[in-house]
Every structure is written in structure tokens, then in C-alpha cells.
């Protein structure tokens, strides 16, 4: 009985030693890396404050001719309007105009100005020099 038990234990040890020779990583499995896209877009971010202290973040993508506005917790995506000056939404509900120093964002169907502010004079002077 002791001989049979020792043979069985020796056989199990042999199986364990030979069975564990595989590496922890399976060479058949390949790690697929998805390439991250590098954006070459010309993007300008700016925060403008009006006379009441309200802030609007303006993100301009000059490559794709679009502007994203963040105002009062809402985001608006506007595209370049080639018929008129400025940017407007696809449903033509909102319009964004900018001059050298002033920015105006309005709701067109009710002629209501949602935001009107002036750019910081110090930053425009530095950029023009």
C-alpha cells in the first residue's frame, strides 16, 4: 500500500512540475493597442466676462470653422456661417459674432442678447505687438 501511494504521489509531482512550465503570459494572445489620434487642429480657448460678472468660455476651432460656447451650464456648438459674418447653429437659432474687442451671443428668433462682453484689453494689446 505504501509503495502504491508513493508511486501515485511521485506521478502527481511529476505532472505538476512538467505542467507548470508555461509562462504566465500566453504568447498566442496579442495585446492590441489602439492608436490615439493626434489632433492638428488650431484650437483657441478663451474666457470672457461681461459687465455683470457672468463668464462665457469660447473654444474656437479654426481648422474646422466651428465654435463651442459654454454659458450658464449649457454648451452650444456653432458653425461658420459663410452667408453672414460670425457663427450660427445648424438650426439657425443662435448666433455668435465677434469683433476685435467685443463678443455677442444672441438668440435669433426672439432677438435676445444672451451674452455681450469685451475681451481683455491687455491680452489683445500683447497679441498685436
PDB file of C-alpha atoms in Angstrom:
ATOM      1  CA  UNK A   1       0.000   0.000   0.000  1.00  0.00           C
ATOM      2  CA  UNK A   2       2.845   2.394   0.870  1.00  0.00           C
ATOM      3  CA  UNK A   3       4.506   1.624  -2.458  1.00  0.00           C
ATOM      4  CA  UNK A   4       1.341   2.399  -4.410  1.00  0.00           C
ATOM      5  CA  UNK A   5       0.812   5.626  -2.508  1.00  0.00           C
ATOM      6  CA  UNK A   6       4.407   6.758  -3.079  1.00  0.00           C
ATOM      7  CA  UNK A   7       4.135   5.943  -6.821  1.00  0.00           C
ATOM      8  CA  UNK A   8       0.903   7.963  -7.085  1.00  0.00           C
ATOM      9  CA  UNK A   9       2.473  10.903  -5.211  1.00  0.00           C
ATOM     10  CA  UNK A  10       5.579  10.739  -7.395  1.00  0.00           C
ATOM     11  CA  UNK A  11       3.388  10.697 -10.513  1.00  0.00           C
ATOM     12  CA  UNK A  12       1.401  13.733  -9.304  1.00  0.00           C
ATOM     13  CA  UNK A  13       4.592  15.642  -8.519  1.00  0.00           C
ATOM     14  CA  UNK A  14       5.935  14.840 -11.989  1.00  0.00           C
ATOM     15  CA  UNK A  15       2.721  16.106 -13.589  1.00  0.00           C
ATOM     16  CA  UNK A  16       2.796  19.292 -11.536  1.00  0.00           C
ATOM     17  CA  UNK A  17       6.425  20.041 -12.409  1.00  0.00           C
ATOM     18  CA  UNK A  18       6.011  19.372 -16.120  1.00  0.00           C
ATOM     19  CA  UNK A  19       2.593  21.040 -16.348  1.00  0.00           C
ATOM     20  CA  UNK A  20       3.737  24.386 -14.902  1.00  0.00           C
ATOM     21  CA  UNK A  21       6.425  25.156 -17.463  1.00  0.00           C
ATOM     22  CA  UNK A  22       4.215  27.558 -19.431  1.00  0.00           C
ATOM     23  CA  UNK A  23       4.864  31.245 -18.951  1.00  0.00           C
ATOM     24  CA  UNK A  24       2.337  33.386 -17.173  1.00  0.00           C
ATOM     25  CA  UNK A  25       1.574  35.227 -20.401  1.00  0.00           C
ATOM     26  CA  UNK A  26       0.175  33.262 -23.277  1.00  0.00           C
ATOM     27  CA  UNK A  27       2.232  34.012 -26.409  1.00  0.00           C
ATOM     28  CA  UNK A  28      -0.797  33.343 -28.586  1.00  0.00           C
ATOM     29  CA  UNK A  29      -2.630  36.313 -27.087  1.00  0.00           C
ATOM     30  CA  UNK A  30      -1.617  39.649 -28.540  1.00  0.00           C
ATOM     31  CA  UNK A  31      -2.213  42.974 -26.923  1.00  0.00           C
ATOM     32  CA  UNK A  32      -3.953  45.215 -29.408  1.00  0.00           C
ATOM     33  CA  UNK A  33      -3.127  48.853 -28.903  1.00  0.00           C
ATOM     34  CA  UNK A  34      -5.444  51.383 -30.416  1.00  0.00           C
ATOM     35  CA  UNK A  35      -3.540  54.354 -31.732  1.00  0.00           C
ATOM     36  CA  UNK A  36      -4.542  57.642 -30.185  1.00  0.00           C
ATOM     37  CA  UNK A  37      -5.416  60.303 -32.684  1.00  0.00           C
ATOM     38  CA  UNK A  38      -3.279  63.382 -32.561  1.00  0.00           C
ATOM     39  CA  UNK A  39      -5.269  66.458 -33.421  1.00  0.00           C
ATOM     40  CA  UNK A  40      -3.549  69.029 -35.581  1.00  0.00           C
ATOM     41  CA  UNK A  41      -6.453  71.455 -35.274  1.00  0.00           C
ATOM     42  CA  UNK A  42      -5.850  75.115 -34.476  1.00  0.00           C
ATOM     43  CA  UNK A  43      -7.832  75.465 -31.223  1.00  0.00           C
ATOM     44  CA  UNK A  44      -8.032  78.648 -29.138  1.00  0.00           C
ATOM     45  CA  UNK A  45      -9.680  78.710 -25.673  1.00  0.00           C
ATOM     46  CA  UNK A  46     -10.775  81.974 -24.116  1.00  0.00           C
ATOM     47  CA  UNK A  47     -12.916  83.051 -21.175  1.00  0.00           C
ATOM     48  CA  UNK A  48     -14.790  86.339 -21.498  1.00  0.00           C
ATOM     49  CA  UNK A  49     -16.509  88.169 -18.643  1.00  0.00           C
ATOM     50  CA  UNK A  50     -19.337  90.665 -19.167  1.00  0.00           C
ATOM     51  CA  UNK A  51     -20.072  93.753 -17.085  1.00  0.00           C
ATOM     52  CA  UNK A  52     -22.357  91.742 -14.747  1.00  0.00           C
ATOM     53  CA  UNK A  53     -19.596  89.268 -13.906  1.00  0.00           C
ATOM     54  CA  UNK A  54     -21.021  86.380 -15.954  1.00  0.00           C
ATOM     55  CA  UNK A  55     -18.423  84.270 -17.745  1.00  0.00           C
ATOM     56  CA  UNK A  56     -18.585  82.551 -21.115  1.00  0.00           C
ATOM     57  CA  UNK A  57     -15.935  80.111 -22.304  1.00  0.00           C
ATOM     58  CA  UNK A  58     -15.260  80.293 -26.036  1.00  0.00           C
ATOM     59  CA  UNK A  59     -13.423  77.412 -27.723  1.00  0.00           C
ATOM     60  CA  UNK A  60     -12.637  78.236 -31.344  1.00  0.00           C
ATOM     61  CA  UNK A  61     -11.529  75.526 -33.782  1.00  0.00           C
ATOM     62  CA  UNK A  62     -10.144  77.493 -36.728  1.00  0.00           C
ATOM     63  CA  UNK A  63      -9.380  74.350 -38.740  1.00  0.00           C
ATOM     64  CA  UNK A  64     -12.975  73.061 -38.713  1.00  0.00           C
ATOM     65  CA  UNK A  65     -14.573  76.553 -38.652  1.00  0.00           C
ATOM     66  CA  UNK A  66     -16.597  75.936 -35.509  1.00  0.00           C
ATOM     67  CA  UNK A  67     -17.039  77.479 -32.081  1.00  0.00           C
ATOM     68  CA  UNK A  68     -18.155  75.812 -28.841  1.00  0.00           C
ATOM     69  CA  UNK A  69     -19.629  78.146 -26.222  1.00  0.00           C
ATOM     70  CA  UNK A  70     -20.125  77.283 -22.532  1.00  0.00           C
ATOM     71  CA  UNK A  71     -22.595  79.663 -20.878  1.00  0.00           C
ATOM     72  CA  UNK A  72     -24.647  79.140 -17.696  1.00  0.00           C
ATOM     73  CA  UNK A  73     -24.013  75.384 -17.627  1.00  0.00           C
ATOM     74  CA  UNK A  74     -25.039  74.821 -21.256  1.00  0.00           C
ATOM     75  CA  UNK A  75     -22.923  74.152 -24.326  1.00  0.00           C
ATOM     76  CA  UNK A  76     -23.624  75.483 -27.790  1.00  0.00           C
ATOM     77  CA  UNK A  77     -21.858  74.266 -30.927  1.00  0.00           C
ATOM     78  CA  UNK A  78     -21.888  76.770 -33.755  1.00  0.00           C
ATOM     79  CA  UNK A  79     -20.506  76.512 -37.277  1.00  0.00           C
ATOM     80  CA  UNK A  80     -19.110  79.204 -39.548  1.00  0.00           C
ATOM     81  CA  UNK A  81     -21.879  80.990 -41.399  1.00  0.00           C
ATOM     82  CA  UNK A  82     -20.497  81.928 -44.814  1.00  0.00           C
ATOM     83  CA  UNK A  83     -23.585  83.979 -45.755  1.00  0.00           C
ATOM     84  CA  UNK A  84     -23.344  86.313 -42.759  1.00  0.00           C
ATOM     85  CA  UNK A  85     -20.464  87.277 -40.565  1.00  0.00           C
ATOM     86  CA  UNK A  86     -19.989  85.141 -37.477  1.00  0.00           C
ATOM     87  CA  UNK A  87     -21.117  81.690 -36.444  1.00  0.00           C
ATOM     88  CA  UNK A  88     -24.585  80.138 -36.080  1.00  0.00           C
ATOM     89  CA  UNK A  89     -26.146  76.819 -35.051  1.00  0.00           C
ATOM     90  CA  UNK A  90     -27.334  74.312 -37.612  1.00  0.00           C
ATOM     91  CA  UNK A  91     -30.976  75.179 -36.890  1.00  0.00           C
ATOM     92  CA  UNK A  92     -30.098  78.897 -37.174  1.00  0.00           C
ATOM     93  CA  UNK A  93     -31.493  79.531 -33.678  1.00  0.00           C
ATOM     94  CA  UNK A  94     -28.387  81.106 -32.100  1.00  0.00           C
ATOM     95  CA  UNK A  95     -25.752  83.434 -33.491  1.00  0.00           C
ATOM     96  CA  UNK A  96     -22.274  84.355 -32.284  1.00  0.00           C
ATOM     97  CA  UNK A  97     -20.486  87.469 -33.534  1.00  0.00           C
ATOM     98  CA  UNK A  98     -17.075  88.704 -32.591  1.00  0.00           C
ATOM     99  CA  UNK A  99     -15.156  91.820 -33.462  1.00  0.00           C
ATOM    100  CA  UNK A 100     -11.682  92.833 -32.404  1.00  0.00           C
ATOM    101  CA  UNK A 101     -12.699  93.619 -28.814  1.00  0.00           C
ATOM    102  CA  UNK A 102     -16.370  92.629 -28.409  1.00  0.00           C
ATOM    103  CA  UNK A 103     -18.260  89.325 -28.369  1.00  0.00           C
ATOM    104  CA  UNK A 104     -22.036  88.958 -28.767  1.00  0.00           C
ATOM    105  CA  UNK A 105     -24.084  85.759 -28.411  1.00  0.00           C
ATOM    106  CA  UNK A 106     -27.781  86.053 -29.216  1.00  0.00           C
ATOM    107  CA  UNK A 107     -30.929  84.032 -29.720  1.00  0.00           C
ATOM    108  CA  UNK A 108     -32.144  84.973 -33.182  1.00  0.00           C
ATOM    109  CA  UNK A 109     -35.844  84.106 -33.164  1.00  0.00           C
ATOM    110  CA  UNK A 110     -36.632  86.438 -30.249  1.00  0.00           C
ATOM    111  CA  UNK A 111     -33.816  88.977 -30.828  1.00  0.00           C
ATOM    112  CA  UNK A 112     -32.499  88.469 -27.312  1.00  0.00           C
ATOM    113  CA  UNK A 113     -28.845  89.006 -26.401  1.00  0.00           C
ATOM    114  CA  UNK A 114     -27.727  86.157 -24.143  1.00  0.00           C
ATOM    115  CA  UNK A 115     -24.192  87.452 -23.616  1.00  0.00           C
ATOM    116  CA  UNK A 116     -22.275  90.590 -24.575  1.00  0.00           C
ATOM    117  CA  UNK A 117     -18.782  91.154 -23.330  1.00  0.00           C
ATOM    118  CA  UNK A 118     -15.486  92.759 -24.128  1.00  0.00           C
ATOM    119  CA  UNK A 119     -12.191  90.986 -24.425  1.00  0.00           C
ATOM    120  CA  UNK A 120      -9.410  91.785 -22.007  1.00  0.00           C
ATOM    121  CA  UNK A 121      -7.576  94.781 -23.438  1.00  0.00           C
ATOM    122  CA  UNK A 122      -4.194  93.690 -22.048  1.00  0.00           C
ATOM    123  CA  UNK A 123      -4.217  90.373 -23.922  1.00  0.00           C
ATOM    124  CA  UNK A 124      -5.244  91.998 -27.220  1.00  0.00           C
ATOM    125  CA  UNK A 125      -2.503  94.608 -26.903  1.00  0.00           C
ATOM    126  CA  UNK A 126       0.101  91.923 -26.257  1.00  0.00           C
ATOM    127  CA  UNK A 127      -1.087  89.895 -29.221  1.00  0.00           C
ATOM    128  CA  UNK A 128      -0.941  92.879 -31.578  1.00  0.00           C
ATOM    129  CA  UNK A 129       2.622  93.825 -30.648  1.00  0.00           C
TER     130      UNK A 129
END
